[in-house]
Coordinates of C-alpha atoms and ligand atoms in Angstrom, one line a residue:
M1 CA 90.5 104.2 105.6
T2 CA 88.5 101.1 106.6
R3 CA 89.3 99.3 103.3
A4 CA 86.6 97.4 101.1
N5 CA 87.5 94.1 100.9
N6 CA 91.0 93.8 102.4
V7 CA 92.5 94.5 98.7
R8 CA 95.5 95.9 100.3
P9 CA 96.5 99.1 97.5
W10 CA 100.1 98.8 95.5
W11 CA 101.0 101.9 97.2
E12 CA 101.3 100.3 100.2
A13 CA 103.7 97.2 99.4
G14 CA 105.1 99.9 96.2
V15 CA 108.6 101.9 96.8
V16 CA 108.6 105.7 95.3
Y17 CA 110.9 107.4 93.2
Q18 CA 110.7 110.4 92.6
I19 CA 112.7 111.8 89.7
Y20 CA 113.0 115.7 89.0
P21 CA 113.2 115.9 85.8
R22 CA 115.8 118.9 84.9
S23 CA 117.9 117.0 85.6
F24 CA 117.3 112.5 85.0
Q25 CA 118.8 112.4 80.9
D26 CA 118.0 115.7 78.4
S27 CA 117.1 113.9 75.2
D28 CA 117.3 116.2 72.8
G29 CA 120.9 117.7 73.6
D30 CA 119.8 121.6 75.6
G31 CA 122.0 120.3 78.9
I32 CA 118.1 120.0 80.5
G33 CA 115.9 116.4 81.3
D34 CA 113.2 116.3 79.4
L35 CA 110.3 113.8 79.2
E36 CA 111.7 111.7 76.1
G37 CA 115.0 111.0 78.4
V38 CA 112.7 110.1 81.7
R39 CA 111.1 107.5 79.1
Q40 CA 115.2 106.3 77.8
R41 CA 116.0 105.8 80.4
L42 CA 112.5 103.8 82.4
D43 CA 114.7 100.2 82.6
H44 CA 117.2 101.6 85.8
I45 CA 113.9 102.5 87.5
V46 CA 112.7 98.7 86.9
A47 CA 116.8 97.6 88.2
L48 CA 116.3 99.5 91.0
G49 CA 113.4 97.7 91.7
A50 CA 110.6 100.6 92.7
D51 CA 107.3 100.3 92.3
A52 CA 106.2 104.1 90.6
I53 CA 107.0 107.5 89.3
W54 CA 106.9 111.0 91.3
L55 CA 107.9 113.3 88.2
S56 CA 108.2 117.4 90.0
P57 CA 106.6 119.6 87.4
I58 CA 106.8 119.2 83.3
F59 CA 104.1 121.9 83.2
P60 CA 103.8 124.6 81.0
S61 CA 106.3 127.2 82.9
P62 CA 108.1 130.1 83.3
M63 CA 110.0 127.7 85.7
A64 CA 110.9 131.4 88.6
D65 CA 111.0 128.3 90.7
F66 CA 111.5 125.3 88.1
G67 CA 108.1 124.1 87.6
Y68 CA 106.7 124.5 91.0
D69 CA 105.2 127.9 88.8
V70 CA 102.7 126.5 86.8
A71 CA 101.2 128.7 83.6
D72 CA 98.3 125.7 82.3
Y73 CA 97.8 123.1 84.4
C74 CA 97.3 121.2 81.1
N75 CA 99.8 120.1 79.6
I76 CA 103.9 119.9 79.4
D77 CA 106.4 122.9 79.3
P78 CA 108.1 122.1 75.4
M79 CA 111.1 122.1 77.4
F80 CA 110.3 119.1 78.2
G81 CA 108.4 118.1 75.6
D82 CA 104.7 117.4 74.3
L83 CA 101.6 115.1 75.9
D84 CA 102.5 112.8 73.0
H85 CA 106.1 112.3 75.3
F86 CA 104.1 112.2 78.0
D87 CA 101.5 109.5 77.0
A88 CA 104.6 107.0 75.3
L89 CA 106.2 108.2 78.8
L90 CA 102.6 106.4 81.0
S91 CA 102.1 103.8 78.2
E92 CA 105.7 102.9 78.5
A93 CA 105.9 103.1 82.6
H94 CA 103.2 101.1 82.6
A95 CA 103.6 98.3 80.6
R96 CA 106.9 98.2 82.4
G97 CA 104.7 97.7 85.7
L98 CA 105.6 101.0 86.6
K99 CA 103.0 103.7 88.6
L100 CA 103.2 108.0 87.5
L101 CA 102.6 110.4 89.8
L102 CA 102.5 113.7 89.3
D103 CA 103.3 117.1 90.8
F104 CA 99.8 119.5 91.8
V105 CA 100.5 123.0 92.6
P106 CA 96.7 123.8 93.7
N107 CA 98.0 126.8 95.7
H108 CA 99.0 128.9 93.2
T109 CA 99.9 129.4 89.6
S110 CA 102.4 131.1 87.8
D111 CA 102.0 135.6 87.4
Q112 CA 102.3 134.3 83.7
H113 CA 98.5 132.5 83.7
P114 CA 96.1 133.7 81.8
W115 CA 94.1 133.0 84.8
F116 CA 96.0 135.5 86.8
I117 CA 97.1 137.5 83.7
E118 CA 93.3 138.0 83.2
S119 CA 93.0 138.9 87.3
R120 CA 95.4 141.1 87.4
A121 CA 93.6 143.3 84.2
S122 CA 91.3 145.3 86.4
R123 CA 89.8 145.8 90.0
D124 CA 86.3 144.2 88.4
N125 CA 88.0 141.2 85.7
P126 CA 85.8 138.7 86.4
K127 CA 88.7 136.7 87.6
R128 CA 89.8 139.6 90.0
D129 CA 88.2 136.9 92.9
W130 CA 90.4 134.0 92.2
Y131 CA 93.4 135.6 93.8
F132 CA 93.7 137.6 96.5
W133 CA 93.7 141.9 95.5
R134 CA 93.1 144.0 98.2
D135 CA 94.4 147.6 99.2
P136 CA 97.3 148.8 100.8
A137 CA 97.2 149.0 104.6
S138 CA 95.9 152.3 106.2
G139 CA 99.6 153.8 106.8
G140 CA 100.4 152.2 103.9
G141 CA 102.7 149.0 102.4
P142 CA 100.7 145.8 102.8
P143 CA 97.7 144.9 103.7
N144 CA 98.6 142.0 106.3
N145 CA 102.0 141.1 107.7
W146 CA 102.9 137.5 105.8
M147 CA 105.6 136.3 105.0
S148 CA 106.9 134.0 101.9
D149 CA 108.7 131.8 102.5
M150 CA 110.9 132.4 100.2
G151 CA 111.6 135.6 101.8
G152 CA 110.4 139.2 103.1
S153 CA 106.7 140.4 102.5
A154 CA 104.0 137.6 100.6
W155 CA 102.5 141.0 99.3
E156 CA 104.0 142.5 95.8
F157 CA 102.4 145.7 95.0
D158 CA 100.2 146.1 91.2
K159 CA 100.5 149.4 90.1
R160 CA 97.7 149.2 87.0
T161 CA 95.2 148.4 89.9
G162 CA 97.1 150.1 92.8
Q163 CA 96.5 146.5 95.2
Y164 CA 98.5 144.0 96.5
Y165 CA 98.4 140.5 95.4
L166 CA 99.4 137.8 97.6
H167 CA 102.2 135.2 96.7
A168 CA 102.9 132.5 100.0
F169 CA 106.3 131.7 97.0
L170 CA 108.1 133.4 95.6
K171 CA 105.9 136.6 93.7
E172 CA 105.7 134.6 90.3
Q173 CA 103.6 132.0 92.2
A174 CA 100.2 134.5 92.9
D175 CA 97.8 132.7 95.3
L176 CA 94.8 131.0 94.5
N177 CA 91.3 131.6 96.5
W178 CA 90.0 128.0 97.5
R179 CA 87.3 129.4 98.4
N180 CA 86.3 130.9 95.8
P181 CA 83.6 127.9 93.6
E182 CA 84.7 128.9 90.4
V183 CA 88.6 128.4 91.2
R184 CA 87.5 124.9 92.6
K185 CA 85.6 123.7 89.5
A186 CA 89.4 124.5 87.3
M187 CA 91.2 122.5 89.8
D188 CA 89.5 119.8 90.0
D189 CA 88.6 119.8 86.3
V190 CA 93.1 119.5 86.2
L191 CA 92.3 116.6 88.3
H192 CA 90.4 114.5 86.2
F193 CA 92.4 115.8 82.9
W194 CA 95.1 113.9 84.2
F195 CA 93.5 111.5 85.5
A196 CA 91.3 110.2 82.5
R197 CA 94.7 110.2 80.8
G198 CA 95.9 107.4 83.0
V199 CA 97.5 109.0 85.7
D200 CA 98.3 106.9 89.0
G201 CA 98.1 109.6 91.6
F202 CA 99.1 112.8 92.7
R203 CA 102.4 114.5 95.1
I204 CA 100.3 116.8 96.2
D205 CA 102.7 120.5 96.4
V206 CA 101.9 122.9 100.2
L207 CA 98.6 121.8 100.3
W208 CA 98.1 122.9 103.9
H209 CA 99.0 125.8 102.3
C210 CA 95.7 126.5 99.8
I211 CA 92.8 128.2 101.7
K212 CA 93.3 131.1 104.6
A213 CA 91.5 132.4 107.3
E214 CA 88.8 134.4 106.4
G215 CA 89.4 138.0 106.1
L216 CA 93.3 137.6 106.0
P217 CA 94.2 138.8 110.0
D218 CA 98.0 139.5 110.9
N219 CA 99.9 135.8 111.7
P220 CA 101.0 136.3 115.6
P221 CA 104.8 137.1 116.3
N222 CA 107.2 133.8 116.2
P223 CA 108.8 133.9 119.6
D224 CA 111.9 131.9 118.6
Y225 CA 112.4 133.5 115.6
Y226 CA 116.2 134.2 115.6
R227 CA 117.4 136.1 112.4
E228 CA 119.6 133.2 111.0
L229 CA 116.3 130.9 110.3
G230 CA 115.7 133.7 107.7
E231 CA 112.7 136.4 107.8
K232 CA 110.3 134.4 106.4
F233 CA 110.1 132.9 109.9
L234 CA 108.9 136.0 111.3
V235 CA 105.8 135.2 112.5
L236 CA 104.2 131.4 112.7
Q237 CA 101.2 130.7 108.9
H238 CA 98.7 130.1 112.2
N239 CA 96.1 132.2 109.6
S240 CA 97.7 132.2 106.6
A241 CA 98.2 127.8 106.8
N242 CA 96.5 125.1 108.0
R243 CA 92.9 125.9 108.1
P244 CA 90.4 123.5 108.9
E245 CA 88.9 124.1 105.9
I246 CA 91.9 122.3 104.3
H247 CA 90.3 119.2 105.3
A248 CA 87.3 119.7 102.6
I249 CA 89.3 120.3 100.5
A250 CA 91.8 117.3 100.8
A251 CA 88.4 115.6 100.4
N252 CA 87.1 116.6 97.5
F253 CA 90.0 115.3 96.1
R254 CA 90.1 111.9 97.6
T255 CA 86.9 111.6 95.9
I256 CA 87.3 112.6 92.7
A257 CA 90.6 110.2 93.0
D258 CA 88.4 107.1 94.3
Q259 CA 86.2 107.8 90.7
Y260 CA 89.4 106.2 88.8
G261 CA 89.4 103.2 91.1
D262 CA 92.9 102.5 92.9
R263 CA 94.6 106.1 92.8
L264 CA 97.1 107.5 95.1
L265 CA 97.6 111.0 96.9
V266 CA 100.6 111.6 98.6
G267 CA 100.1 115.7 99.8
E268 CA 103.1 117.9 100.6
I269 CA 102.6 118.8 104.8
C270 CA 105.2 119.9 106.7
L271 CA 103.4 120.2 110.0
P272 CA 104.2 118.5 113.1
V273 CA 103.4 114.9 113.6
P274 CA 99.6 116.0 115.4
A275 CA 98.5 118.3 112.7
L276 CA 100.3 116.1 109.6
M277 CA 97.9 113.9 111.0
E278 CA 94.2 115.0 110.5
Y279 CA 95.0 115.2 106.7
Y280 CA 94.8 111.0 106.1
G281 CA 91.0 112.9 107.5
N282 CA 88.6 110.2 108.9
D283 CA 86.3 107.1 107.8
Q284 CA 83.2 110.5 106.5
A285 CA 86.1 111.8 104.7
P286 CA 88.5 109.8 104.2
G287 CA 92.0 112.9 103.2
V288 CA 94.8 111.8 101.6
H289 CA 96.7 108.8 101.4
L290 CA 100.0 109.9 102.2
P291 CA 100.8 112.4 104.4
F292 CA 104.2 112.9 103.2
N293 CA 106.4 112.6 106.1
F294 CA 109.3 114.4 106.1
Q295 CA 110.6 113.5 110.0
L296 CA 113.8 112.0 109.1
L297 CA 115.2 114.6 106.9
D298 CA 116.6 116.3 110.1
A299 CA 115.7 114.3 112.9
P300 CA 118.9 114.0 114.8
W301 CA 121.0 110.9 113.8
D302 CA 120.7 109.1 117.4
A303 CA 119.2 105.4 117.7
A304 CA 117.7 106.6 120.6
A305 CA 115.9 109.4 119.3
L306 CA 114.9 107.8 116.1
A307 CA 113.3 105.1 118.2
A308 CA 111.2 108.1 119.9
L309 CA 110.8 109.1 116.9
I310 CA 109.8 106.3 115.1
T311 CA 107.7 104.9 117.8
Q312 CA 105.7 108.7 118.0
Y313 CA 104.6 108.7 114.9
E314 CA 103.6 105.2 114.0
A315 CA 101.4 105.5 117.6
A316 CA 99.7 109.2 116.6
L317 CA 99.3 107.2 113.0
P318 CA 95.3 107.3 112.6
P319 CA 93.5 103.7 112.5
G320 CA 93.5 102.3 108.8
G321 CA 96.1 105.0 108.1
W322 CA 99.6 104.2 106.0
P323 CA 103.4 105.5 107.0
N324 CA 105.2 106.7 105.0
W325 CA 108.7 108.3 105.2
V326 CA 111.7 110.1 103.0
M327 CA 114.2 110.5 103.0
G328 CA 115.7 113.4 100.6
S329 CA 113.9 115.4 97.9
H330 CA 114.7 118.4 95.4
D331 CA 114.1 120.8 98.6
A332 CA 116.4 118.9 101.2
P333 CA 120.9 118.2 101.7
R334 CA 121.5 115.2 100.4
I335 CA 121.7 112.6 102.0
A336 CA 125.3 111.5 101.9
G337 CA 126.2 115.1 102.6
R338 CA 124.7 114.4 105.9
L339 CA 125.0 111.6 107.0
G340 CA 128.2 110.6 105.0
D341 CA 129.5 108.0 103.2
A342 CA 128.7 104.5 105.6
Q343 CA 126.0 106.3 107.5
A344 CA 123.9 107.1 104.3
R345 CA 123.9 103.3 104.0
V346 CA 122.9 102.8 107.2
A347 CA 119.6 105.0 106.7
A348 CA 119.1 103.3 103.3
M349 CA 118.4 100.2 104.9
L350 CA 116.0 102.5 107.8
L351 CA 115.1 103.9 104.7
L352 CA 113.6 100.5 103.0
T353 CA 113.2 98.4 106.3
L354 CA 110.4 100.8 108.5
R355 CA 106.9 100.2 108.4
G356 CA 105.1 102.0 105.0
T357 CA 106.2 103.3 102.1
P358 CA 109.3 104.9 101.1
T359 CA 109.7 107.3 98.6
L360 CA 114.3 107.6 97.3
Y361 CA 114.5 109.7 95.9
Q362 CA 117.1 110.1 92.8
G363 CA 120.2 110.0 92.9
D364 CA 120.7 109.1 96.7
E365 CA 120.8 105.5 94.7
L366 CA 124.1 106.2 93.8
G367 CA 125.3 108.1 97.0
I368 CA 125.3 111.7 95.9
G369 CA 126.9 113.8 98.1
L370 CA 127.1 117.9 99.1
V371 CA 127.7 119.1 95.1
R372 CA 128.5 122.8 95.8
I373 CA 127.6 125.0 93.2
P374 CA 129.5 127.9 92.2
Q375 CA 128.0 131.8 93.0
D376 CA 127.5 131.6 89.7
R377 CA 126.3 129.3 88.9
I378 CA 123.4 128.8 91.6
R379 CA 120.2 129.0 90.6
D380 CA 117.5 128.2 92.5
P381 CA 115.7 131.5 94.2
Q382 CA 115.0 130.7 97.3
D383 CA 119.3 130.8 96.9
L384 CA 118.9 133.6 94.7
R385 CA 117.0 136.0 96.9
Q386 CA 118.1 135.4 100.6
P387 CA 121.9 134.9 100.1
G388 CA 124.3 133.8 102.4
L389 CA 122.0 131.8 104.6
G390 CA 122.1 128.4 103.2
L391 CA 118.3 128.0 101.7
G392 CA 119.9 127.3 98.8
R393 CA 118.6 123.9 96.9
D394 CA 120.7 123.3 93.9
G395 CA 123.1 120.6 95.9
A396 CA 120.2 118.1 95.3
R397 CA 119.1 118.9 91.7
T398 CA 122.0 118.5 89.7
P399 CA 121.8 115.8 87.0
M400 CA 122.5 112.3 87.4
A401 CA 125.4 110.4 85.9
W402 CA 125.3 107.3 83.9
D403 CA 128.3 106.8 83.2
S404 CA 131.5 108.6 82.3
S405 CA 131.2 109.5 78.9
P406 CA 130.9 113.4 78.9
H407 CA 128.7 115.3 81.0
G408 CA 127.8 111.3 82.7
G409 CA 125.7 110.7 80.4
F410 CA 122.8 112.9 81.4
S411 CA 123.3 114.9 78.1
T412 CA 125.3 116.1 75.0
A413 CA 125.1 120.3 76.4
E414 CA 127.1 121.8 79.6
P415 CA 123.9 120.6 81.9
W416 CA 122.1 123.3 83.4
L417 CA 123.3 122.8 87.0
P418 CA 127.2 120.7 87.1
L419 CA 127.5 117.5 88.0
H420 CA 128.4 116.1 91.8
E421 CA 132.4 116.0 91.5
D422 CA 133.5 112.7 91.9
W423 CA 131.1 111.1 89.0
E424 CA 133.3 109.6 87.3
R425 CA 133.1 107.1 89.7
R426 CA 130.1 107.7 91.4
N427 CA 127.9 106.9 88.2
V428 CA 125.4 104.0 88.0
A429 CA 127.7 101.8 85.6
A430 CA 130.2 102.0 87.2
Q431 CA 128.3 101.3 90.3
A432 CA 126.2 98.5 88.2
S433 CA 128.5 96.2 87.9
D434 CA 130.6 97.3 91.4
A435 CA 129.3 94.4 94.6
N436 CA 130.1 97.5 96.4
S437 CA 127.7 100.4 96.1
M438 CA 125.3 102.2 96.3
L439 CA 122.7 101.3 94.3
S440 CA 123.8 97.9 94.7
L441 CA 123.1 97.7 98.7
Y442 CA 119.8 99.9 97.2
R443 CA 119.2 97.0 94.5
R444 CA 119.8 94.4 97.4
L445 CA 117.7 95.9 99.5
M446 CA 114.4 96.5 97.2
A447 CA 114.7 92.9 95.3
L448 CA 114.6 92.3 99.7
R449 CA 112.0 93.8 100.6
R450 CA 109.7 93.3 97.0
G451 CA 110.0 89.2 97.8
S452 CA 109.9 89.6 101.7
P453 CA 106.1 90.1 102.9
A454 CA 107.4 90.7 106.3
L455 CA 109.3 94.2 105.4
S456 CA 107.1 95.4 102.8
I457 CA 103.3 95.3 104.6
G458 CA 104.5 93.0 108.3
T459 CA 103.9 94.5 111.2
K460 CA 107.0 96.1 113.3
S461 CA 107.4 95.8 116.8
A462 CA 108.3 98.2 119.7
I463 CA 111.9 99.9 118.2
K464 CA 114.8 100.1 120.4
G465 CA 117.7 102.3 120.7
E466 CA 120.3 101.9 122.9
D467 CA 123.7 101.8 122.4
G468 CA 123.7 103.9 119.7
V469 CA 121.8 100.9 117.9
L470 CA 118.3 101.2 116.2
V471 CA 116.5 97.4 116.4
Y472 CA 113.4 96.5 115.6
Q473 CA 111.2 93.4 114.1
R474 CA 108.9 93.2 111.5
K475 CA 106.7 90.5 111.0
H476 CA 104.0 88.7 108.7
E477 CA 102.4 85.6 108.9
N478 CA 105.7 83.2 109.5
E479 CA 107.7 85.0 108.6
C480 CA 109.4 87.6 111.4
L481 CA 112.8 89.7 110.7
L482 CA 115.2 91.3 112.9
V483 CA 116.4 95.1 111.7
A484 CA 119.5 96.2 113.6
L485 CA 121.2 98.9 112.4
N486 CA 124.4 100.6 114.0
L487 CA 124.5 103.7 113.6
T488 CA 128.1 104.5 115.6
S489 CA 131.3 104.5 113.9
E490 CA 132.3 101.2 116.4
P491 CA 131.8 97.7 116.5
R492 CA 129.0 96.8 119.0
D493 CA 127.8 93.6 120.0
L494 CA 124.3 92.4 119.3
P495 CA 122.8 90.0 122.0
L496 CA 120.9 87.7 119.3
P497 CA 118.1 84.9 119.8
S498 CA 119.0 82.1 119.7
S499 CA 116.2 81.9 116.7
V500 CA 118.2 83.3 114.7
R501 CA 118.7 81.4 111.3
Q502 CA 120.8 84.2 109.1
C503 CA 121.7 87.0 107.9
L504 CA 119.8 88.4 105.1
A505 CA 121.4 91.6 104.5
S506 CA 124.2 93.5 105.7
T507 CA 124.5 96.9 103.5
I508 CA 128.0 95.5 103.3
A509 CA 128.4 93.9 100.7
N510 CA 129.4 89.8 101.3
R511 CA 129.8 90.6 105.0
R512 CA 129.3 87.0 107.1
F513 CA 127.3 87.7 110.2
D514 CA 128.8 86.8 113.4
G515 CA 127.2 88.6 116.2
T516 CA 129.6 92.0 115.8
L517 CA 127.7 95.0 114.6
L518 CA 130.7 95.9 112.2
P519 CA 131.5 99.8 112.6
D520 CA 128.3 102.0 110.2
E521 CA 127.0 98.2 109.4
G522 CA 123.2 97.3 108.9
V523 CA 121.6 94.4 109.4
V524 CA 119.1 92.4 108.9
L525 CA 118.3 88.7 110.2
Q526 CA 115.3 86.2 109.7
L527 CA 114.6 84.6 112.6
E528 CA 113.2 81.5 113.1
E529 CA 109.0 80.9 111.5
Y530 CA 107.2 80.7 114.8
Ligands
GLC601 C1 106.7 122.3 97.1 C2 108.3 122.1 96.1 C3 109.2 123.7 96.2 C4 108.7 124.6 95.5 C5 107.6 125.5 96.8 C6 106.0 126.3 96.6 O1 108.0 122.7 98.4 O2 108.6 120.9 96.7 O3 110.1 123.0 95.7 O4 109.7 125.1 96.1 O5 106.3 124.0 96.7 O6 106.4 125.4 95.5
MG602 MG1 116.5 118.6 77.2

């Protein structure tokens, strides 16, 4: 984590844009987005001002979990195109100066992956030990008390051989045994395959799950369990995830990535901050470059609480560890759905002015809000298997709206999920020509960030959260900026240092800042050089 020659890697100043390929752009009229569609829409990402795109999984898959159940790690699902489409997308992205990250899913494969099909064929199959097969408990039933993240036991009984196999997620997603050296070798080969093809990095799916406690002992019961959370919280993931051995696995991924130069590894890790920090690794064994920081996804939208959260996160970073921030994803409710339209604008300013690499999720730049999915159109297995708990992720996965043509220009056919209700107004074309739109705000902020070392790589002063207003400074060399975010829907006076020179951005277009923050207003002010 100490930097060799003081050269900053591209991703420190960069902004990552997450594409959910099923819902970005359909090019072949099947109502489902594809790689050719992404290629056709690259200009949107350039105009927005992102530096990298991360594609959620595009590999052959039965789609039980919409691609997070991979049946072949080194190919493209025909629904999305083929390797030629992929190469065309990659080279056009590179030609536009965009990096491209793929989604690596090492914890589990599809139950249709040839490895699992072999593994389940017989107890003495050479691939039997690639997965977790166990006899029923002595009194019958699953071998231990581990719960699936999608509800129910994490074990599925397979009649053919009379044993259970482990799945931390759906039963169609069988967990790989990362203590088996052949599994490690096979997955290393996957990384080499894509790096050699030119991809710039990976987001690593559920990294903290990859290795389990030796002997698979029961998990301790969760003292805080209550029914509303869903049964997956019945036990703590003490033995089934976040084991110390995971860090050697992450370090090995990093060694592979480093062989290819300036590549990026982002780890999906849903753990409290102290445990999260371990995934940066250390100088001897660096881990992933960016362990995803998901705290803003469910933080209380309160200035004092956010100030404390940001301060604690920064303080916990290991030396040389670069921060990162996430406000939305294909798994989380939409920002504007959570905070409302006006505060979603303030959230955009927060995401793009905090110190660290932001990840922006497709559609949030339009301010898509809460999308209610009619019962008969629910597709998310998490929602279908645990109905009524409000766990549905479809609302964040609805198609992009590009213009006011049928289906928002997303497809010539009925899309696999419905569009947001106000798509005829809330689409890229309409917002591009409206200086006051969410899209214009994102473009302004990203352009400001790109031109400002203080914002992209600068230091951050202590952050204050008082009276509903969050205030911090960003500095680099002579450049000094002050960010003030009004998290309330009332005006707030902003006690200003005398050194204020001008207002570089407000969440409200064409606004002349006069010392009072309007309701729901955020500003970036330029201070006198020093
Ligand atoms: C990650 C993905 C999520 C998926 C799960 C299982 O959390 O983001 O969509 O369901 O892993 O692969
Ligand atoms: Mg298609």
